JSON list of C-alpha atoms in Angstrom, two decimals:
[
{"chain": "L", "resi": 1, "resn": "UNK", "atom": "CA", "xyz": [-0.02, -0.04, 0.04]},
{"chain": "L", "resi": 2, "resn": "UNK", "atom": "CA", "xyz": [3.04, 2.22, 0.00]},
{"chain": "L", "resi": 3, "resn": "UNK", "atom": "CA", "xyz": [3.48, 4.80, -2.72]},
{"chain": "L", "resi": 4, "resn": "UNK", "atom": "CA", "xyz": [6.31, 4.25, -5.14]},
{"chain": "L", "resi": 5, "resn": "UNK", "atom": "CA", "xyz": [9.20, 6.61, -4.60]},
{"chain": "L", "resi": 6, "resn": "UNK", "atom": "CA", "xyz": [11.69, 5.21, -7.21]},
{"chain": "L", "resi": 7, "resn": "UNK", "atom": "CA", "xyz": [11.55, 3.03, -10.27]},
{"chain": "L", "resi": 8, "resn": "UNK", "atom": "CA", "xyz": [12.09, -0.73, -9.58]},
{"chain": "L", "resi": 9, "resn": "UNK", "atom": "CA", "xyz": [15.84, -1.62, -10.00]},
{"chain": "L", "resi": 10, "resn": "UNK", "atom": "CA", "xyz": [16.78, -4.46, -12.40]},
{"chain": "L", "resi": 11, "resn": "UNK", "atom": "CA", "xyz": [14.38, -7.39, -12.30]},
{"chain": "L", "resi": 12, "resn": "UNK", "atom": "CA", "xyz": [12.79, -6.40, -8.98]},
{"chain": "L", "resi": 13, "resn": "UNK", "atom": "CA", "xyz": [9.01, -6.85, -8.70]},
{"chain": "L", "resi": 14, "resn": "UNK", "atom": "CA", "xyz": [6.38, -5.43, -6.41]},
{"chain": "L", "resi": 15, "resn": "UNK", "atom": "CA", "xyz": [5.18, -7.66, -3.55]},
{"chain": "L", "resi": 16, "resn": "UNK", "atom": "CA", "xyz": [1.79, -8.13, -5.07]},
{"chain": "L", "resi": 17, "resn": "UNK", "atom": "CA", "xyz": [3.35, -9.42, -8.34]},
{"chain": "L", "resi": 18, "resn": "UNK", "atom": "CA", "xyz": [5.55, -11.83, -6.42]},
{"chain": "L", "resi": 19, "resn": "UNK", "atom": "CA", "xyz": [2.81, -13.14, -4.17]},
{"chain": "L", "resi": 20, "resn": "UNK", "atom": "CA", "xyz": [0.36, -13.53, -6.98]},
{"chain": "L", "resi": 21, "resn": "UNK", "atom": "CA", "xyz": [2.91, -15.33, -9.19]},
{"chain": "L", "resi": 22, "resn": "UNK", "atom": "CA", "xyz": [3.59, -17.84, -6.43]},
{"chain": "L", "resi": 23, "resn": "UNK", "atom": "CA", "xyz": [-0.12, -18.33, -5.83]},
{"chain": "L", "resi": 24, "resn": "UNK", "atom": "CA", "xyz": [-0.77, -19.00, -9.50]},
{"chain": "L", "resi": 25, "resn": "UNK", "atom": "CA", "xyz": [2.08, -21.56, -9.59]},
{"chain": "L", "resi": 26, "resn": "UNK", "atom": "CA", "xyz": [0.42, -23.57, -6.79]},
{"chain": "L", "resi": 27, "resn": "UNK", "atom": "CA", "xyz": [-2.93, -23.52, -8.44]},
{"chain": "L", "resi": 28, "resn": "UNK", "atom": "CA", "xyz": [-4.65, -20.41, -7.00]},
{"chain": "L", "resi": 29, "resn": "UNK", "atom": "CA", "xyz": [-6.56, -18.46, -9.60]},
{"chain": "L", "resi": 30, "resn": "UNK", "atom": "CA", "xyz": [-5.46, -15.06, -8.44]},
{"chain": "L", "resi": 31, "resn": "UNK", "atom": "CA", "xyz": [-5.68, -12.30, -10.94]},
{"chain": "L", "resi": 32, "resn": "UNK", "atom": "CA", "xyz": [-5.63, -8.98, -9.05]},
{"chain": "L", "resi": 33, "resn": "UNK", "atom": "CA", "xyz": [-4.98, -6.02, -11.39]},
{"chain": "L", "resi": 34, "resn": "UNK", "atom": "CA", "xyz": [-4.29, -3.56, -8.59]},
{"chain": "L", "resi": 35, "resn": "UNK", "atom": "CA", "xyz": [-3.59, -3.66, -4.88]},
{"chain": "L", "resi": 36, "resn": "UNK", "atom": "CA", "xyz": [-6.90, -1.84, -4.26]},
{"chain": "L", "resi": 37, "resn": "UNK", "atom": "CA", "xyz": [-8.73, -5.08, -5.26]},
{"chain": "L", "resi": 38, "resn": "UNK", "atom": "CA", "xyz": [-6.86, -6.89, -2.51]},
{"chain": "L", "resi": 39, "resn": "UNK", "atom": "CA", "xyz": [-7.73, -4.19, 0.03]},
{"chain": "L", "resi": 40, "resn": "UNK", "atom": "CA", "xyz": [-11.40, -4.26, -0.91]},
{"chain": "L", "resi": 41, "resn": "UNK", "atom": "CA", "xyz": [-11.45, -8.00, -0.48]},
{"chain": "L", "resi": 42, "resn": "UNK", "atom": "CA", "xyz": [-9.79, -7.69, 2.90]},
{"chain": "L", "resi": 43, "resn": "UNK", "atom": "CA", "xyz": [-12.23, -4.97, 3.97]},
{"chain": "L", "resi": 44, "resn": "UNK", "atom": "CA", "xyz": [-15.20, -7.30, 3.07]},
{"chain": "L", "resi": 45, "resn": "UNK", "atom": "CA", "xyz": [-13.97, -9.83, 5.64]},
{"chain": "L", "resi": 46, "resn": "UNK", "atom": "CA", "xyz": [-12.46, -7.62, 8.36]},
{"chain": "L", "resi": 47, "resn": "UNK", "atom": "CA", "xyz": [-14.93, -5.66, 10.50]},
{"chain": "L", "resi": 48, "resn": "UNK", "atom": "CA", "xyz": [-11.93, -3.52, 11.67]},
{"chain": "L", "resi": 49, "resn": "UNK", "atom": "CA", "xyz": [-11.82, -2.00, 8.13]},
{"chain": "L", "resi": 50, "resn": "UNK", "atom": "CA", "xyz": [-15.47, -0.94, 8.12]},
{"chain": "L", "resi": 51, "resn": "UNK", "atom": "CA", "xyz": [-15.89, 2.58, 6.73]},
{"chain": "L", "resi": 52, "resn": "UNK", "atom": "CA", "xyz": [-12.40, 2.52, 5.24]},
{"chain": "L", "resi": 53, "resn": "UNK", "atom": "CA", "xyz": [-12.44, 2.30, 1.47]},
{"chain": "L", "resi": 54, "resn": "UNK", "atom": "CA", "xyz": [-9.42, 2.34, -0.83]},
{"chain": "L", "resi": 55, "resn": "UNK", "atom": "CA", "xyz": [-10.59, 5.75, -2.18]},
{"chain": "L", "resi": 56, "resn": "UNK", "atom": "CA", "xyz": [-10.54, 7.06, 1.41]},
{"chain": "L", "resi": 57, "resn": "UNK", "atom": "CA", "xyz": [-6.99, 5.71, 2.01]},
{"chain": "L", "resi": 58, "resn": "UNK", "atom": "CA", "xyz": [-5.79, 7.43, -1.23]},
{"chain": "L", "resi": 59, "resn": "UNK", "atom": "CA", "xyz": [-7.55, 10.62, -0.28]},
{"chain": "L", "resi": 60, "resn": "UNK", "atom": "CA", "xyz": [-6.37, 10.86, 3.33]},
{"chain": "L", "resi": 61, "resn": "UNK", "atom": "CA", "xyz": [-3.04, 8.99, 2.86]},
{"chain": "L", "resi": 62, "resn": "UNK", "atom": "CA", "xyz": [-3.60, 7.08, 6.13]},
{"chain": "L", "resi": 63, "resn": "UNK", "atom": "CA", "xyz": [-6.64, 6.07, 8.22]},
{"chain": "L", "resi": 64, "resn": "UNK", "atom": "CA", "xyz": [-6.58, 4.88, 11.78]},
{"chain": "L", "resi": 65, "resn": "UNK", "atom": "CA", "xyz": [-8.94, 1.93, 12.44]},
{"chain": "L", "resi": 66, "resn": "UNK", "atom": "CA", "xyz": [-11.48, 1.41, 13.74]},
{"chain": "L", "resi": 67, "resn": "UNK", "atom": "CA", "xyz": [-13.59, 4.35, 12.48]},
{"chain": "L", "resi": 68, "resn": "UNK", "atom": "CA", "xyz": [-17.29, 4.93, 13.05]},
{"chain": "L", "resi": 69, "resn": "UNK", "atom": "CA", "xyz": [-18.11, 6.44, 9.66]},
{"chain": "L", "resi": 70, "resn": "UNK", "atom": "CA", "xyz": [-16.67, 7.07, 6.20]},
{"chain": "L", "resi": 71, "resn": "UNK", "atom": "CA", "xyz": [-15.79, 10.66, 7.07]},
{"chain": "L", "resi": 72, "resn": "UNK", "atom": "CA", "xyz": [-15.13, 10.25, 10.78]},
{"chain": "L", "resi": 73, "resn": "UNK", "atom": "CA", "xyz": [-11.52, 10.14, 12.01]},
{"chain": "L", "resi": 74, "resn": "UNK", "atom": "CA", "xyz": [-10.42, 6.79, 13.42]},
{"chain": "L", "resi": 75, "resn": "UNK", "atom": "CA", "xyz": [-10.49, 6.13, 17.12]},
{"chain": "L", "resi": 76, "resn": "UNK", "atom": "CA", "xyz": [-7.27, 6.53, 19.10]},
{"chain": "L", "resi": 77, "resn": "UNK", "atom": "CA", "xyz": [-7.75, 3.29, 20.98]},
{"chain": "L", "resi": 78, "resn": "UNK", "atom": "CA", "xyz": [-8.53, 0.07, 19.05]},
{"chain": "L", "resi": 79, "resn": "UNK", "atom": "CA", "xyz": [-10.70, -1.67, 21.68]},
{"chain": "L", "resi": 80, "resn": "UNK", "atom": "CA", "xyz": [-12.08, 1.39, 23.55]},
{"chain": "L", "resi": 81, "resn": "UNK", "atom": "CA", "xyz": [-15.59, 0.03, 23.10]},
{"chain": "L", "resi": 82, "resn": "UNK", "atom": "CA", "xyz": [-14.75, -3.47, 24.09]},
{"chain": "L", "resi": 83, "resn": "UNK", "atom": "CA", "xyz": [-13.33, -6.59, 22.60]},
{"chain": "L", "resi": 84, "resn": "UNK", "atom": "CA", "xyz": [-15.19, -8.13, 19.67]},
{"chain": "L", "resi": 85, "resn": "UNK", "atom": "CA", "xyz": [-16.51, -11.05, 21.70]},
{"chain": "L", "resi": 86, "resn": "UNK", "atom": "CA", "xyz": [-20.04, -11.86, 22.90]},
{"chain": "L", "resi": 87, "resn": "UNK", "atom": "CA", "xyz": [-19.52, -10.25, 26.33]},
{"chain": "L", "resi": 88, "resn": "UNK", "atom": "CA", "xyz": [-17.15, -7.55, 25.10]},
{"chain": "L", "resi": 89, "resn": "UNK", "atom": "CA", "xyz": [-14.27, -8.92, 27.29]},
{"chain": "L", "resi": 90, "resn": "UNK", "atom": "CA", "xyz": [-10.98, -10.43, 26.26]},
{"chain": "L", "resi": 91, "resn": "UNK", "atom": "CA", "xyz": [-10.42, -14.14, 26.84]},
{"chain": "L", "resi": 92, "resn": "UNK", "atom": "CA", "xyz": [-7.20, -14.80, 28.87]},
{"chain": "L", "resi": 93, "resn": "UNK", "atom": "CA", "xyz": [-5.84, -18.27, 28.79]},
{"chain": "L", "resi": 94, "resn": "UNK", "atom": "CA", "xyz": [-3.32, -19.50, 31.46]},
{"chain": "L", "resi": 95, "resn": "UNK", "atom": "CA", "xyz": [-0.24, -21.34, 30.20]},
{"chain": "L", "resi": 96, "resn": "UNK", "atom": "CA", "xyz": [2.41, -23.35, 31.91]},
{"chain": "L", "resi": 97, "resn": "UNK", "atom": "CA", "xyz": [5.91, -21.82, 32.12]},
{"chain": "L", "resi": 98, "resn": "UNK", "atom": "CA", "xyz": [8.47, -23.43, 29.89]},
{"chain": "L", "resi": 99, "resn": "UNK", "atom": "CA", "xyz": [12.09, -22.80, 30.67]},
{"chain": "L", "resi": 100, "resn": "UNK", "atom": "CA", "xyz": [14.48, -21.83, 27.82]},
{"chain": "L", "resi": 101, "resn": "UNK", "atom": "CA", "xyz": [16.75, -24.45, 26.31]},
{"chain": "L", "resi": 102, "resn": "UNK", "atom": "CA", "xyz": [19.73, -22.54, 27.56]},
{"chain": "L", "resi": 103, "resn": "UNK", "atom": "CA", "xyz": [20.12, -20.79, 30.89]},
{"chain": "L", "resi": 104, "resn": "UNK", "atom": "CA", "xyz": [23.15, -18.75, 32.22]},
{"chain": "L", "resi": 105, "resn": "UNK", "atom": "CA", "xyz": [25.92, -20.73, 33.74]},
{"chain": "L", "resi": 106, "resn": "UNK", "atom": "CA", "xyz": [29.55, -20.26, 34.75]},
{"chain": "L", "resi": 107, "resn": "UNK", "atom": "CA", "xyz": [30.89, -20.27, 31.19]},
{"chain": "L", "resi": 108, "resn": "UNK", "atom": "CA", "xyz": [28.12, -18.10, 29.73]},
{"chain": "L", "resi": 109, "resn": "UNK", "atom": "CA", "xyz": [26.82, -15.94, 32.51]},
{"chain": "L", "resi": 110, "resn": "UNK", "atom": "CA", "xyz": [24.68, -13.54, 30.46]},
{"chain": "L", "resi": 111, "resn": "UNK", "atom": "CA", "xyz": [21.33, -13.79, 28.73]},
{"chain": "L", "resi": 112, "resn": "UNK", "atom": "CA", "xyz": [21.60, -12.66, 25.13]},
{"chain": "L", "resi": 113, "resn": "UNK", "atom": "CA", "xyz": [18.62, -11.13, 23.43]},
{"chain": "L", "resi": 114, "resn": "UNK", "atom": "CA", "xyz": [18.44, -9.67, 19.92]},
{"chain": "L", "resi": 115, "resn": "UNK", "atom": "CA", "xyz": [16.22, -6.84, 18.84]},
{"chain": "L", "resi": 116, "resn": "UNK", "atom": "CA", "xyz": [15.78, -3.65, 16.88]},
{"chain": "L", "resi": 117, "resn": "UNK", "atom": "CA", "xyz": [17.48, -0.34, 17.35]},
{"chain": "L", "resi": 118, "resn": "UNK", "atom": "CA", "xyz": [16.11, 3.13, 17.14]},
{"chain": "L", "resi": 119, "resn": "UNK", "atom": "CA", "xyz": [18.43, 4.46, 14.37]},
{"chain": "L", "resi": 120, "resn": "UNK", "atom": "CA", "xyz": [17.47, 1.84, 11.76]},
{"chain": "L", "resi": 121, "resn": "UNK", "atom": "CA", "xyz": [14.33, 0.24, 10.28]},
{"chain": "L", "resi": 122, "resn": "UNK", "atom": "CA", "xyz": [13.84, -3.35, 11.29]},
{"chain": "L", "resi": 123, "resn": "UNK", "atom": "CA", "xyz": [17.06, -5.34, 10.49]},
{"chain": "L", "resi": 124, "resn": "UNK", "atom": "CA", "xyz": [18.50, -2.63, 8.17]},
{"chain": "L", "resi": 125, "resn": "UNK", "atom": "CA", "xyz": [17.38, -4.60, 5.12]},
{"chain": "L", "resi": 126, "resn": "UNK", "atom": "CA", "xyz": [16.08, -1.30, 3.61]},
{"chain": "L", "resi": 127, "resn": "UNK", "atom": "CA", "xyz": [17.92, 1.71, 4.98]},
{"chain": "L", "resi": 128, "resn": "UNK", "atom": "CA", "xyz": [21.28, -0.01, 5.48]},
{"chain": "L", "resi": 129, "resn": "UNK", "atom": "CA", "xyz": [21.72, 0.13, 1.79]},
{"chain": "L", "resi": 130, "resn": "UNK", "atom": "CA", "xyz": [21.93, 3.86, 2.07]},
{"chain": "L", "resi": 131, "resn": "UNK", "atom": "CA", "xyz": [25.38, 5.30, 2.94]},
{"chain": "L", "resi": 132, "resn": "UNK", "atom": "CA", "xyz": [23.72, 8.42, 4.43]},
{"chain": "L", "resi": 133, "resn": "UNK", "atom": "CA", "xyz": [21.50, 6.29, 6.69]},
{"chain": "L", "resi": 134, "resn": "UNK", "atom": "CA", "xyz": [24.44, 4.21, 7.84]},
{"chain": "L", "resi": 135, "resn": "UNK", "atom": "CA", "xyz": [26.55, 7.25, 8.69]},
{"chain": "L", "resi": 136, "resn": "UNK", "atom": "CA", "xyz": [23.68, 9.03, 10.52]},
{"chain": "L", "resi": 137, "resn": "UNK", "atom": "CA", "xyz": [22.68, 6.08, 12.67]},
{"chain": "L", "resi": 138, "resn": "UNK", "atom": "CA", "xyz": [24.48, 3.80, 15.01]},
{"chain": "L", "resi": 139, "resn": "UNK", "atom": "CA", "xyz": [26.10, 0.58, 13.84]},
{"chain": "L", "resi": 140, "resn": "UNK", "atom": "CA", "xyz": [25.64, -2.80, 15.40]},
{"chain": "L", "resi": 141, "resn": "UNK", "atom": "CA", "xyz": [25.78, -2.51, 19.24]},
{"chain": "L", "resi": 142, "resn": "UNK", "atom": "CA", "xyz": [25.69, -4.59, 22.40]},
{"chain": "L", "resi": 143, "resn": "UNK", "atom": "CA", "xyz": [23.54, -3.07, 25.07]},
{"chain": "L", "resi": 144, "resn": "UNK", "atom": "CA", "xyz": [24.75, -3.52, 28.62]},
{"chain": "L", "resi": 145, "resn": "UNK", "atom": "CA", "xyz": [23.66, -2.10, 31.96]},
{"chain": "L", "resi": 146, "resn": "UNK", "atom": "CA", "xyz": [25.64, 0.50, 33.74]},
{"chain": "L", "resi": 147, "resn": "UNK", "atom": "CA", "xyz": [26.54, -2.04, 36.47]},
{"chain": "L", "resi": 148, "resn": "UNK", "atom": "CA", "xyz": [27.81, -4.58, 33.93]},
{"chain": "L", "resi": 149, "resn": "UNK", "atom": "CA", "xyz": [29.94, -1.97, 32.16]},
{"chain": "L", "resi": 150, "resn": "UNK", "atom": "CA", "xyz": [31.46, -0.88, 35.48]},
{"chain": "L", "resi": 151, "resn": "UNK", "atom": "CA", "xyz": [32.11, -4.39, 36.70]},
{"chain": "L", "resi": 152, "resn": "UNK", "atom": "CA", "xyz": [33.85, -5.38, 33.45]},
{"chain": "L", "resi": 153, "resn": "UNK", "atom": "CA", "xyz": [35.75, -2.11, 33.06]},
{"chain": "L", "resi": 154, "resn": "UNK", "atom": "CA", "xyz": [34.06, -1.29, 29.73]},
{"chain": "L", "resi": 155, "resn": "UNK", "atom": "CA", "xyz": [33.22, 2.17, 28.54]},
{"chain": "L", "resi": 156, "resn": "UNK", "atom": "CA", "xyz": [30.32, 3.03, 26.11]},
{"chain": "L", "resi": 157, "resn": "UNK", "atom": "CA", "xyz": [31.73, 2.80, 22.59]},
{"chain": "L", "resi": 158, "resn": "UNK", "atom": "CA", "xyz": [34.45, 0.26, 23.49]},
{"chain": "L", "resi": 159, "resn": "UNK", "atom": "CA", "xyz": [34.57, -2.87, 21.20]},
{"chain": "L", "resi": 160, "resn": "UNK", "atom": "CA", "xyz": [33.29, -5.93, 23.11]},
{"chain": "L", "resi": 161, "resn": "UNK", "atom": "CA", "xyz": [33.32, -9.58, 22.03]},
{"chain": "L", "resi": 162, "resn": "UNK", "atom": "CA", "xyz": [30.07, -11.41, 22.54]},
{"chain": "L", "resi": 163, "resn": "UNK", "atom": "CA", "xyz": [30.45, -15.19, 22.64]},
{"chain": "L", "resi": 164, "resn": "UNK", "atom": "CA", "xyz": [27.85, -17.98, 22.76]},
{"chain": "L", "resi": 165, "resn": "UNK", "atom": "CA", "xyz": [27.97, -21.72, 22.10]},
{"chain": "L", "resi": 166, "resn": "UNK", "atom": "CA", "xyz": [27.49, -20.93, 18.38]},
{"chain": "L", "resi": 167, "resn": "UNK", "atom": "CA", "xyz": [30.20, -18.34, 17.74]},
{"chain": "L", "resi": 168, "resn": "UNK", "atom": "CA", "xyz": [31.62, -14.97, 18.44]},
{"chain": "L", "resi": 169, "resn": "UNK", "atom": "CA", "xyz": [30.80, -11.51, 17.17]},
{"chain": "L", "resi": 170, "resn": "UNK", "atom": "CA", "xyz": [32.49, -8.11, 17.95]},
{"chain": "L", "resi": 171, "resn": "UNK", "atom": "CA", "xyz": [30.19, -5.19, 18.68]},
{"chain": "L", "resi": 172, "resn": "UNK", "atom": "CA", "xyz": [30.38, -1.68, 20.01]},
{"chain": "L", "resi": 173, "resn": "UNK", "atom": "CA", "xyz": [29.24, -1.41, 23.69]},
{"chain": "L", "resi": 174, "resn": "UNK", "atom": "CA", "xyz": [26.29, 0.81, 24.55]},
{"chain": "L", "resi": 175, "resn": "UNK", "atom": "CA", "xyz": [24.95, 1.62, 28.06]},
{"chain": "L", "resi": 176, "resn": "UNK", "atom": "CA", "xyz": [21.29, 1.02, 28.32]},
{"chain": "L", "resi": 177, "resn": "UNK", "atom": "CA", "xyz": [18.63, 0.78, 31.03]},
{"chain": "L", "resi": 178, "resn": "UNK", "atom": "CA", "xyz": [16.77, -1.88, 29.10]},
{"chain": "L", "resi": 179, "resn": "UNK", "atom": "CA", "xyz": [19.05, -4.59, 30.27]},
{"chain": "L", "resi": 180, "resn": "UNK", "atom": "CA", "xyz": [19.49, -6.01, 33.73]},
{"chain": "L", "resi": 181, "resn": "UNK", "atom": "CA", "xyz": [22.86, -6.79, 35.17]},
{"chain": "L", "resi": 182, "resn": "UNK", "atom": "CA", "xyz": [22.98, -10.37, 33.78]},
{"chain": "L", "resi": 183, "resn": "UNK", "atom": "CA", "xyz": [21.76, -9.68, 30.30]},
{"chain": "L", "resi": 184, "resn": "UNK", "atom": "CA", "xyz": [23.11, -8.33, 27.02]},
{"chain": "L", "resi": 185, "resn": "UNK", "atom": "CA", "xyz": [20.91, -6.98, 24.30]},
{"chain": "L", "resi": 186, "resn": "UNK", "atom": "CA", "xyz": [22.34, -7.09, 20.80]},
{"chain": "L", "resi": 187, "resn": "UNK", "atom": "CA", "xyz": [20.82, -4.74, 18.19]},
{"chain": "L", "resi": 188, "resn": "UNK", "atom": "CA", "xyz": [22.74, -5.75, 15.10]},
{"chain": "L", "resi": 189, "resn": "UNK", "atom": "CA", "xyz": [21.30, -4.95, 11.63]},
{"chain": "L", "resi": 190, "resn": "UNK", "atom": "CA", "xyz": [21.94, -7.70, 9.12]},
{"chain": "L", "resi": 191, "resn": "UNK", "atom": "CA", "xyz": [24.26, -5.78, 6.82]},
{"chain": "L", "resi": 192, "resn": "UNK", "atom": "CA", "xyz": [25.47, -8.28, 4.28]},
{"chain": "L", "resi": 193, "resn": "UNK", "atom": "CA", "xyz": [24.90, -7.03, 0.78]},
{"chain": "L", "resi": 194, "resn": "UNK", "atom": "CA", "xyz": [27.50, -4.24, 0.73]},
{"chain": "L", "resi": 195, "resn": "UNK", "atom": "CA", "xyz": [30.72, -3.64, 2.69]},
{"chain": "L", "resi": 196, "resn": "UNK", "atom": "CA", "xyz": [30.53, -1.32, 5.69]},
{"chain": "L", "resi": 197, "resn": "UNK", "atom": "CA", "xyz": [33.05, 1.38, 6.19]},
{"chain": "L", "resi": 198, "resn": "UNK", "atom": "CA", "xyz": [33.78, 0.70, 9.84]},
{"chain": "L", "resi": 199, "resn": "UNK", "atom": "CA", "xyz": [36.41, -2.01, 10.54]},
{"chain": "L", "resi": 200, "resn": "UNK", "atom": "CA", "xyz": [34.28, -3.45, 13.33]},
{"chain": "L", "resi": 201, "resn": "UNK", "atom": "CA", "xyz": [31.15, -3.54, 11.24]},
{"chain": "L", "resi": 202, "resn": "UNK", "atom": "CA", "xyz": [32.83, -5.01, 8.16]},
{"chain": "L", "resi": 203, "resn": "UNK", "atom": "CA", "xyz": [34.25, -7.94, 10.15]},
{"chain": "L", "resi": 204, "resn": "UNK", "atom": "CA", "xyz": [31.16, -9.02, 12.17]},
{"chain": "L", "resi": 205, "resn": "UNK", "atom": "CA", "xyz": [28.52, -11.56, 11.49]},
{"chain": "L", "resi": 206, "resn": "UNK", "atom": "CA", "xyz": [24.95, -10.97, 12.31]},
{"chain": "L", "resi": 207, "resn": "UNK", "atom": "CA", "xyz": [24.36, -11.36, 16.04]},
{"chain": "L", "resi": 208, "resn": "UNK", "atom": "CA", "xyz": [21.37, -13.45, 15.17]},
{"chain": "L", "resi": 209, "resn": "UNK", "atom": "CA", "xyz": [23.75, -16.22, 14.27]},
{"chain": "L", "resi": 210, "resn": "UNK", "atom": "CA", "xyz": [24.77, -16.44, 17.97]},
{"chain": "L", "resi": 211, "resn": "UNK", "atom": "CA", "xyz": [21.31, -17.01, 19.28]},
{"chain": "L", "resi": 212, "resn": "UNK", "atom": "CA", "xyz": [19.44, -20.34, 19.59]},
{"chain": "L", "resi": 213, "resn": "UNK", "atom": "CA", "xyz": [17.23, -21.37, 16.69]},
{"chain": "L", "resi": 214, "resn": "UNK", "atom": "CA", "xyz": [15.09, -23.63, 18.89]},
{"chain": "L", "resi": 215, "resn": "UNK", "atom": "CA", "xyz": [11.34, -22.86, 18.90]},
{"chain": "L", "resi": 216, "resn": "UNK", "atom": "CA", "xyz": [8.89, -23.17, 21.70]},
{"chain": "L", "resi": 217, "resn": "UNK", "atom": "CA", "xyz": [6.93, -26.41, 21.48]},
{"chain": "L", "resi": 218, "resn": "UNK", "atom": "CA", "xyz": [3.50, -24.72, 21.24]},
{"chain": "L", "resi": 219, "resn": "UNK", "atom": "CA", "xyz": [4.07, -21.77, 18.95]},
{"chain": "L", "resi": 220, "resn": "UNK", "atom": "CA", "xyz": [6.79, -23.40, 16.84]},
{"chain": "L", "resi": 221, "resn": "UNK", "atom": "CA", "xyz": [8.24, -20.02, 16.33]},
{"chain": "L", "resi": 222, "resn": "UNK", "atom": "CA", "xyz": [11.84, -19.19, 16.96]},
{"chain": "L", "resi": 223, "resn": "UNK", "atom": "CA", "xyz": [12.45, -15.94, 18.91]},
{"chain": "L", "resi": 224, "resn": "UNK", "atom": "CA", "xyz": [16.12, -15.62, 17.94]}
]
């Protein structure tokens, strides 16, 4: 639904073209001429999109859902009038705690988590291709608490080596309040397509390669 900013490079194709081509190859008779047809079909099956037409999206550029009328601004809170269930209340289901496959020990005393960073979109798959964006934002970092930095004699900006049972990566230390004393948060965009100017960045591998690929038994989704 984004507006095209630049011509498609090389043999690149829009998402709708790619998805529709794959669908046709597996036997689905998809023949959407424009993304508006997909949106209209979605809106016909999603009550959350009531009163939001493709024409309105084009006219207003963005519309917050849900909205109570075709010309009424969307509500600030999604479920301010209740959850779409018979009694209007959410259904909470208790679950049993499942311990992670790996826990801190004497050899690996920290909990490593991976995540996003403020300066870049998602994993850097889009903006990391821009030299200006790379220079303006921070590179791959390892977030550590103030107490951990002090205990290990590390200063913010110092190169640190993060090791797990799967490998080693060198990152720049960053002080953060998001981590507790025994945890390390790695925000390392996956820059692989082009070389990076920084010696540290050009020699590292994605921090995701250090995390476990095991998935919870119920969701079957890895959180690495």
